[in-house]
Short mmCIF file of C-alpha atoms in Angstrom, two decimals:
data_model
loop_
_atom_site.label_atom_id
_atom_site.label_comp_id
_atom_site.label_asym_id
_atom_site.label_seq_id
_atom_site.Cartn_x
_atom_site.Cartn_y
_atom_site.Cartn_z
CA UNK Z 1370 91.91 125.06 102.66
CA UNK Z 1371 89.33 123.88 104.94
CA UNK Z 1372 90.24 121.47 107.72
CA UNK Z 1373 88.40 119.95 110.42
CA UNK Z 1374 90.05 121.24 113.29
CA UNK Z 1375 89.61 123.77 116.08
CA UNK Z 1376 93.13 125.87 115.88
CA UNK Z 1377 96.44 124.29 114.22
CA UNK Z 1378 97.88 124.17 117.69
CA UNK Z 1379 95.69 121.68 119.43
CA UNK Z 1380 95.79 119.49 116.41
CA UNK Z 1381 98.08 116.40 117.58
CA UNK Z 1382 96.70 116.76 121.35
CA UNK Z 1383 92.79 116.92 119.79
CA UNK Z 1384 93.60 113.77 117.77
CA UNK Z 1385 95.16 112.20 120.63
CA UNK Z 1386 91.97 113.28 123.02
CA UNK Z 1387 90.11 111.54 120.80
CA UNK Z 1388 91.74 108.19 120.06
CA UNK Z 1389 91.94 107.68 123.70
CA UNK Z 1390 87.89 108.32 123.80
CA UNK Z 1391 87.54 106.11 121.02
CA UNK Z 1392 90.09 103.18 121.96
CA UNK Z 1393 89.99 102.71 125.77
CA UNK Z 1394 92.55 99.69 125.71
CA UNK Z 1395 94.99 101.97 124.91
CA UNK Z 1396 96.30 104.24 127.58
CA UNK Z 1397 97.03 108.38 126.01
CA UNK Z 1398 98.94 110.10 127.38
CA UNK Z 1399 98.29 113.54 125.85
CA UNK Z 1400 100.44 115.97 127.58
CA UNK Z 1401 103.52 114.18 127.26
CA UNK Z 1402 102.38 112.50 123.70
CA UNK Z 1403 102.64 108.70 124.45
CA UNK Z 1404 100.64 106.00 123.17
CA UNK Z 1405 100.73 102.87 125.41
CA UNK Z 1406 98.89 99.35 125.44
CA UNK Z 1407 97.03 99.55 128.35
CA UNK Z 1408 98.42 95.80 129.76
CA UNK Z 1409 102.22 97.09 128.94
CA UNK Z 1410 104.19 95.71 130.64
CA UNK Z 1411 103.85 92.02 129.01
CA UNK Z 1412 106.15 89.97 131.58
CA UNK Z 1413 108.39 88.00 129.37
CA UNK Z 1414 107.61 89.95 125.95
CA UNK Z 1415 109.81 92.29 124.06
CA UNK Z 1416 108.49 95.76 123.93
CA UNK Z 1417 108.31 97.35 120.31
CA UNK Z 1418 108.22 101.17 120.38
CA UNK Z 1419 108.03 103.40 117.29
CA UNK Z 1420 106.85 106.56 116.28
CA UNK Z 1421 107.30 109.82 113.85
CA UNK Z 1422 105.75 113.29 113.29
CA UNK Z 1423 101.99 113.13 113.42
CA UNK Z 1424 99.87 113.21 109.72
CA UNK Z 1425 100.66 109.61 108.56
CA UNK Z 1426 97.70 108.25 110.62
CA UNK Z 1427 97.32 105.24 111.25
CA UNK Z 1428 101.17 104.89 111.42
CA UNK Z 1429 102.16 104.76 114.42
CA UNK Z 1430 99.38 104.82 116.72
CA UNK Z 1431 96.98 103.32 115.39
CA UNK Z 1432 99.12 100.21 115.22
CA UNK Z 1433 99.28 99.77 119.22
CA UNK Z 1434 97.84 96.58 120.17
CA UNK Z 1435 98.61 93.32 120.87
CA UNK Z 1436 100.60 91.67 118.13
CA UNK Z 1437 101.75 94.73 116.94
CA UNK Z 1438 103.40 97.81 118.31
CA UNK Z 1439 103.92 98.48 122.29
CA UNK Z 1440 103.88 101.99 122.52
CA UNK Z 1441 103.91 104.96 119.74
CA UNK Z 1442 105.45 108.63 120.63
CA UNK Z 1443 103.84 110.82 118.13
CA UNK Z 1444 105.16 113.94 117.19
CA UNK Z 1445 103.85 117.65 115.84
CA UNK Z 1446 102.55 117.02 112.38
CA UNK Z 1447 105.32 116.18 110.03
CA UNK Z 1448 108.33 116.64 113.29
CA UNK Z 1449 109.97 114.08 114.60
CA UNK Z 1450 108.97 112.87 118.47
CA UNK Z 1451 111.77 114.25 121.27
CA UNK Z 1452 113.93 112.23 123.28
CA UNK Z 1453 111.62 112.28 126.64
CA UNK Z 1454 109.00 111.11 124.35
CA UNK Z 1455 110.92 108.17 123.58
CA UNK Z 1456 112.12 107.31 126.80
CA UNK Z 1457 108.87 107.55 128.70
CA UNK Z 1458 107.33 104.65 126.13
CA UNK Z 1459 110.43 102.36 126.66
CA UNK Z 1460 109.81 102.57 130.15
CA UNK Z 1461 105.96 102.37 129.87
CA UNK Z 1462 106.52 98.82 127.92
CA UNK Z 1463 109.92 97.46 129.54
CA UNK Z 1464 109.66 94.05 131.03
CA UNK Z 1465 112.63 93.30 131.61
CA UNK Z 1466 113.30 91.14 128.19
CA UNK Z 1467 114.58 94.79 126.65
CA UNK Z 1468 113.12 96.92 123.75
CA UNK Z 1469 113.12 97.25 120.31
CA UNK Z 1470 113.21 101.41 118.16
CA UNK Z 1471 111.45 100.63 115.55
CA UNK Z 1472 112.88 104.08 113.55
CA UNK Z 1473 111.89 105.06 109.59
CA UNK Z 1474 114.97 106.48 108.29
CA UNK Z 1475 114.07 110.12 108.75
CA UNK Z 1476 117.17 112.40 110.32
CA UNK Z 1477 115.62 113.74 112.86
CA UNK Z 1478 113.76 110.70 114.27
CA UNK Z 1479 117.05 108.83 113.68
CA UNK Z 1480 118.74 110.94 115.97
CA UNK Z 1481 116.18 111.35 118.82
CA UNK Z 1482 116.08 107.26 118.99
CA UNK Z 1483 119.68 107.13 119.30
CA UNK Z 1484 119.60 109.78 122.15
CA UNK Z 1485 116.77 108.13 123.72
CA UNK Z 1486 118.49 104.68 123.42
CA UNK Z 1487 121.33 106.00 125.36
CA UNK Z 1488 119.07 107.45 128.19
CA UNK Z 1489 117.24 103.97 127.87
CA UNK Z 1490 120.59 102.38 128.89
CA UNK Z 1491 121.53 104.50 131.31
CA UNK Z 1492 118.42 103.47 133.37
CA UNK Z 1493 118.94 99.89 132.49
CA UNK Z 1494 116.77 98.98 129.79
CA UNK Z 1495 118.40 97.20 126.73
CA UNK Z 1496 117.53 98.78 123.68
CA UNK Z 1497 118.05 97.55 119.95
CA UNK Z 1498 117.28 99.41 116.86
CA UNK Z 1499 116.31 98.76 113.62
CA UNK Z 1500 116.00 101.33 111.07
CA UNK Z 1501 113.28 101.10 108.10
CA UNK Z 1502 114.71 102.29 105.02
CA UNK Z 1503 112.76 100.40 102.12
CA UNK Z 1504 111.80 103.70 99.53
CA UNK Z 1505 113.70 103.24 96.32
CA UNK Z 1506 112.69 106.28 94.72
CA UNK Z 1507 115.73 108.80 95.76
CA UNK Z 1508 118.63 108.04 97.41
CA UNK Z 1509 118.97 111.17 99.52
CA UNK Z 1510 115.87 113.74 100.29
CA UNK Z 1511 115.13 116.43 102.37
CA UNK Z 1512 114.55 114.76 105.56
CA UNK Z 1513 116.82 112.02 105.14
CA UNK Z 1514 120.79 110.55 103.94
CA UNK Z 1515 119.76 107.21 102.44
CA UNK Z 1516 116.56 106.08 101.73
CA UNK Z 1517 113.79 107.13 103.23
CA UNK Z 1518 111.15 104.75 105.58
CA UNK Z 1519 108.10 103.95 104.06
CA UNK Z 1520 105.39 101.58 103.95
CA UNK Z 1521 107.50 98.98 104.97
CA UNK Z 1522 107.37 100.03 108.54
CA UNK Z 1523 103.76 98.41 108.54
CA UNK Z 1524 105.28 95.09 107.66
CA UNK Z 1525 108.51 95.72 109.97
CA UNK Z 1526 105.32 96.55 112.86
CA UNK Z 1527 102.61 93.81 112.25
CA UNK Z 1528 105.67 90.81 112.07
CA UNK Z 1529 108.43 92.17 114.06
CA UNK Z 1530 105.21 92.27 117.05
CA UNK Z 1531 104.20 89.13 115.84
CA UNK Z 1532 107.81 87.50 117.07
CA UNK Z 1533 107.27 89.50 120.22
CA UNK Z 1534 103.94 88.25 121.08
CA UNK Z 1535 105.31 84.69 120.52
CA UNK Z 1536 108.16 85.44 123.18
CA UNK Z 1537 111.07 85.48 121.15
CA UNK Z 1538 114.34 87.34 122.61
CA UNK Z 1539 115.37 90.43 122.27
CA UNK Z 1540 118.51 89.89 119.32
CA UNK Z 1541 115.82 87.41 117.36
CA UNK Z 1542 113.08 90.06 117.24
CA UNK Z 1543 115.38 92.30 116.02
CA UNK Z 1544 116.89 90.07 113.38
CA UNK Z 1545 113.21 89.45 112.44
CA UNK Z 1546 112.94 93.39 111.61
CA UNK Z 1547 115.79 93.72 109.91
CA UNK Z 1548 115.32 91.14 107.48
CA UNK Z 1549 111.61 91.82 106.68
CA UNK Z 1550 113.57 95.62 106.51
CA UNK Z 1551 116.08 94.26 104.18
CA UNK Z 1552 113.45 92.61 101.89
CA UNK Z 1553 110.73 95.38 101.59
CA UNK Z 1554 110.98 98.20 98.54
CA UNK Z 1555 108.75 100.73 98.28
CA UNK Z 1556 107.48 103.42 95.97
CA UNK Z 1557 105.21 106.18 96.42
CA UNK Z 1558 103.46 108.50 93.34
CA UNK Z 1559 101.56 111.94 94.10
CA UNK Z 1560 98.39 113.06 92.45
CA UNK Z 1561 98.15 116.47 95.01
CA UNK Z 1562 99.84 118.21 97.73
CA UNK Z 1563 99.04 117.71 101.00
CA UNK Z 1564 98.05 120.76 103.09
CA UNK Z 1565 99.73 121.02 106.75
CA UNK Z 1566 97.37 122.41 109.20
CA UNK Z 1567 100.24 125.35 110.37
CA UNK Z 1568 100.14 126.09 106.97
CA UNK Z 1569 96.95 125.71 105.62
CA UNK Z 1570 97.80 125.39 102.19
CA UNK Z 1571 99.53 122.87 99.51
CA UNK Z 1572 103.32 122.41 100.71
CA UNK Z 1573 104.40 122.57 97.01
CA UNK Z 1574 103.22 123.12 93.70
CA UNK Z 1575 102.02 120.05 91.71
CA UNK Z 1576 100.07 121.61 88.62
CA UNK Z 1577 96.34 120.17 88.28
CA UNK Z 1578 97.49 118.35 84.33
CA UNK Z 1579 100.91 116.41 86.40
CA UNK Z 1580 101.91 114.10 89.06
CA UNK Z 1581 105.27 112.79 90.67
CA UNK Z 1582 106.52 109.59 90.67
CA UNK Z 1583 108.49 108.89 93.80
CA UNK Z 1584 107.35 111.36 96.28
CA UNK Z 1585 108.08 110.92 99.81
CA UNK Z 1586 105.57 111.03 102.94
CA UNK Z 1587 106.01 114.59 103.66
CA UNK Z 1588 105.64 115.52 99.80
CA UNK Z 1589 109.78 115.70 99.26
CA UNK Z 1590 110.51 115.49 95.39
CA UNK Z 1591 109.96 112.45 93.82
CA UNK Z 1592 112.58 111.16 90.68
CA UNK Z 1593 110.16 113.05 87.84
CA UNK Z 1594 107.10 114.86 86.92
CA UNK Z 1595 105.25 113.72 84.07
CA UNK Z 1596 101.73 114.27 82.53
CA UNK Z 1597 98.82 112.31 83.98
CA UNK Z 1598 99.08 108.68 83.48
CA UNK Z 1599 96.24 106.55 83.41
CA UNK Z 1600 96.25 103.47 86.40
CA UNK Z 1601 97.82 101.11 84.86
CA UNK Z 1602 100.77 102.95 83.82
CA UNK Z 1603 101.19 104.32 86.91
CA UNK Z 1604 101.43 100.66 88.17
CA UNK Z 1605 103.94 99.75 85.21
CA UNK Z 1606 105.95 102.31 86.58
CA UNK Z 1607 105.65 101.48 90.14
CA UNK Z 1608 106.05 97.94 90.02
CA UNK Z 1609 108.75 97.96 87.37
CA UNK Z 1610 111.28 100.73 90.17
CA UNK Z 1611 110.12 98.32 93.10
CA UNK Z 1612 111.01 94.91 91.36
CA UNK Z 1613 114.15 95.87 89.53
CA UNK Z 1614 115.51 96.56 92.94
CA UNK Z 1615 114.59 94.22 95.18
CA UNK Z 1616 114.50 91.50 92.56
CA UNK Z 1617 112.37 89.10 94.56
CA UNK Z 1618 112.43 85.27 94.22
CA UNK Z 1619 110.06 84.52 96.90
CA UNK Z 1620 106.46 85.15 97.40
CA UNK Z 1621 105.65 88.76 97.95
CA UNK Z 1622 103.16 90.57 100.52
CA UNK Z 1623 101.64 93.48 98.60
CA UNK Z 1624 100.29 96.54 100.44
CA UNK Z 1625 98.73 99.28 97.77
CA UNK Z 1626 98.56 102.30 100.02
CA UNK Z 1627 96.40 105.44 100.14
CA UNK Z 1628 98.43 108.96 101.09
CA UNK Z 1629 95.37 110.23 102.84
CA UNK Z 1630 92.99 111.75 99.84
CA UNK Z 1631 92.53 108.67 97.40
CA UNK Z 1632 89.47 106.87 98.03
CA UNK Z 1633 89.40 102.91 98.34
CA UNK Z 1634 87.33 103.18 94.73
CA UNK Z 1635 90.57 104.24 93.01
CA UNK Z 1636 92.81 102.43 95.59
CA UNK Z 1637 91.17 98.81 94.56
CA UNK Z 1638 91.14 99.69 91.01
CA UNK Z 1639 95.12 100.36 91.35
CA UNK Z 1640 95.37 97.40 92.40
CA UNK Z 1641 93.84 95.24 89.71
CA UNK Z 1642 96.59 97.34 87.70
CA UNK Z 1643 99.55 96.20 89.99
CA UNK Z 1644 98.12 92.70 89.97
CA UNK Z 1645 98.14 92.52 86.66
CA UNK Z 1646 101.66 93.86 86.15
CA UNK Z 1647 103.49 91.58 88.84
CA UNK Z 1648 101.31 88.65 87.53
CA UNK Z 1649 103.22 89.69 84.08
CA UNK Z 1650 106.55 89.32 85.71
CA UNK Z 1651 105.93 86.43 87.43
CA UNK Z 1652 106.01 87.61 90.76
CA UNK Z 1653 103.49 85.29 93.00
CA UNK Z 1654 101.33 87.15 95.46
CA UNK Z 1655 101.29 85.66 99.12
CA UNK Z 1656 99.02 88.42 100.91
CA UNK Z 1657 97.60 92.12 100.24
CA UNK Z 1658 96.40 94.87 101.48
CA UNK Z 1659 94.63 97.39 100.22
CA UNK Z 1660 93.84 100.83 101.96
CA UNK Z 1661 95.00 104.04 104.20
CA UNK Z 1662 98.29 103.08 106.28
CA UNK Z 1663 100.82 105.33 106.01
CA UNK Z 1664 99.55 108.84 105.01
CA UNK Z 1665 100.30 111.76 104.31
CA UNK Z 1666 97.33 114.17 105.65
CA UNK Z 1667 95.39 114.84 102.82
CA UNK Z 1668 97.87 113.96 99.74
CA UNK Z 1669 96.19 112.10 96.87
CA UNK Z 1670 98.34 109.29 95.72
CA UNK Z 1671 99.52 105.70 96.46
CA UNK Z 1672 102.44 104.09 97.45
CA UNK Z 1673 103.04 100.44 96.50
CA UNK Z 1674 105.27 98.20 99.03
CA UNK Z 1675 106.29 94.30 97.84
CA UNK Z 1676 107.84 92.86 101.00
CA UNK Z 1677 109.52 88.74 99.92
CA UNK Z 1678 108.73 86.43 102.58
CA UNK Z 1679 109.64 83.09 103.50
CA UNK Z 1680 107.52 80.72 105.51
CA UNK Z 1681 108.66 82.26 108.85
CA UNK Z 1682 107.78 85.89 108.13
CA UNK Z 1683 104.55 84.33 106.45
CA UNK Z 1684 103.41 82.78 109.44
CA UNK Z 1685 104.32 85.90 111.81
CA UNK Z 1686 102.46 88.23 109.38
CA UNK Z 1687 99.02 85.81 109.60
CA UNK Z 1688 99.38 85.69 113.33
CA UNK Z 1689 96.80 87.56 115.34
CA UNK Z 1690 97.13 91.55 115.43
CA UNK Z 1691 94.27 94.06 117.25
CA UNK Z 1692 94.92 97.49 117.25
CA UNK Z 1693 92.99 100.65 116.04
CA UNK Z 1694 94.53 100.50 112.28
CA UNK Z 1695 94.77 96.39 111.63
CA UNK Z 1696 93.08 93.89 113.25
CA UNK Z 1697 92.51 90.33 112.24
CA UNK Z 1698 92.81 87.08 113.63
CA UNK Z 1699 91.33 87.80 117.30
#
């Protein structure tokens, strides 16, 4: 596979080298692999930290930015940040009015938050959690017991920072996340495999005439394999595994996402499909959006996420948000 890299080794510190040359109100830290706002601390605002292995660009760093995330700890491509990581961002971003682990239900990132939470406290920072667990497509994986954290840690990001940039405590901000947590589903289909750099070839073997519904961000197995499907039943079947579980009776935000190789051609065309399918089922459509979020290096595929809102989260997800990956408002 060809990549555009120097040597797998550098990769993470070359892409990090090169978001600070491109995005100078951030502060990048290569060495020690922390993403900052460059105004952190905001006296009086909750700081929001998250981050995960490296290859889902722009999750998390490119979603550092006022209204959004704090601080991001990225990791080696597809391996969870460390503990120092962690704690270096908290402090980075700690006010005084505590901070928030923003953590996608992934085992290893699960338990490097909780050890940096407790090295947090023990230098007096309050930390809360708030883990993102909104895939519906396997109950256990690979990387994870439970479900695995998906696209809804966009929509856990953009409104959970919205509450912080409006000066809301600590326990509310949290609360916030949880519940936009609690009513996001996602679902994720694979065309390819993606290719690590280390490895330099597909991670596992998805034959050119198949695809698999339900595949996770690092290409974990999925609930089947079937033949091709055209768009639209792809978005039948995508729709029909996010709806039946979170059974939505509010409005829904709608974020068709790319996993890295699908261009916005296909992406848009997808979503006429999934329009048409929640329009069928009578699901009304608040906000969407359409494009490359939450990646997986060069897999081609989608993931749909249908997060319910209510006029709160509605209002927090409109407010103002610039950072590398979304920006509007400002």
């Amino acid at each position: 596979m060809k990549m555009l890299i120097n040597v797998p080794e550098t990769v993470v510190a070359d892409a990090l080298r090169g978001l600070a040359a491109a995005h100078p109100e951030l502060t990048v830290d290569v060495e020690n692999r922390v993403i900052v706002r460059r105004d952190a601390p905001v006296a009086g605002q909750v700081g929001l930290v998250s981050g995960g292995g490296s290859g889902h660009e722009p999750l998390h760093g490119g979603f550092v930015g006022p209204g959004m995330l704090s601080a991001a700890c990225p990791g080696e491509v597809f391996t969870s940040p460390v503990p120092d990581q962690m704690l270096r961002a908290a402090a980075a971003v700690d006010s005084g009015a505590g901070v928030l682990f923003i953590v996608k239900n992934y085992t290893g990132d699960v338990l490097n938050f909780d050890m940096a939470a407790e090295l947090a406290e023990d230098e007096g920072i309050q930390v809360a959690k708030v883990l993102v667990n909104d895939d519906v497509a396997v109950t256990d994986s690979l990387y994870t017991a439970g479900r695995r954290g998906t696209g809804a840690t966009l929509f856990v990001e953009k409104i959970a920072g919205a509450a912080a940039a409006e000066g809301m405590p600590l326990e509310r901000v949290q609360a916030i996340a949880r519940q936009v947590n609690e009513s996001s589903r996602s679902f994720g289909i694979a065309l390819s495999a993606c290719s690590t750099p280390a490895k330099g070839s597909p991670t596992f073997d998805l034959p050119p005439g198949e695809l698999e519904l339900g595949i996770g961000i690092h290409g974990e197995p999925g609930r089947e394999r079937r033949a091709m499907m055209t768009s639209g039943e792809i978005a039948e079947a995508a729709v029909e595994a996010v709806v039946e579980d979170l059974q939505p009776h509010n409005p829904v935000l709608v974020l068709v996402n790319g996993m890295g190789a699908t261009p916005l051609l296909e992406l848009y065309g997808f979503h006429a499909e999934v329009h048409r399918v929640l329009a069928q089922r009578g699901v009304p459509v608040a906000r969407v959006l359409v494009g490359n979020y939450v990646t997986s290096l060069d897999m081609a595929g989608a993931s749909l996420t249908l997060c319910q809102v209510d006029e709160e989260l509605l209002r927090l997800y409109d407010a103002p948000v610039s950072t590398p990956g979304l920006r509007w408002g400002m």
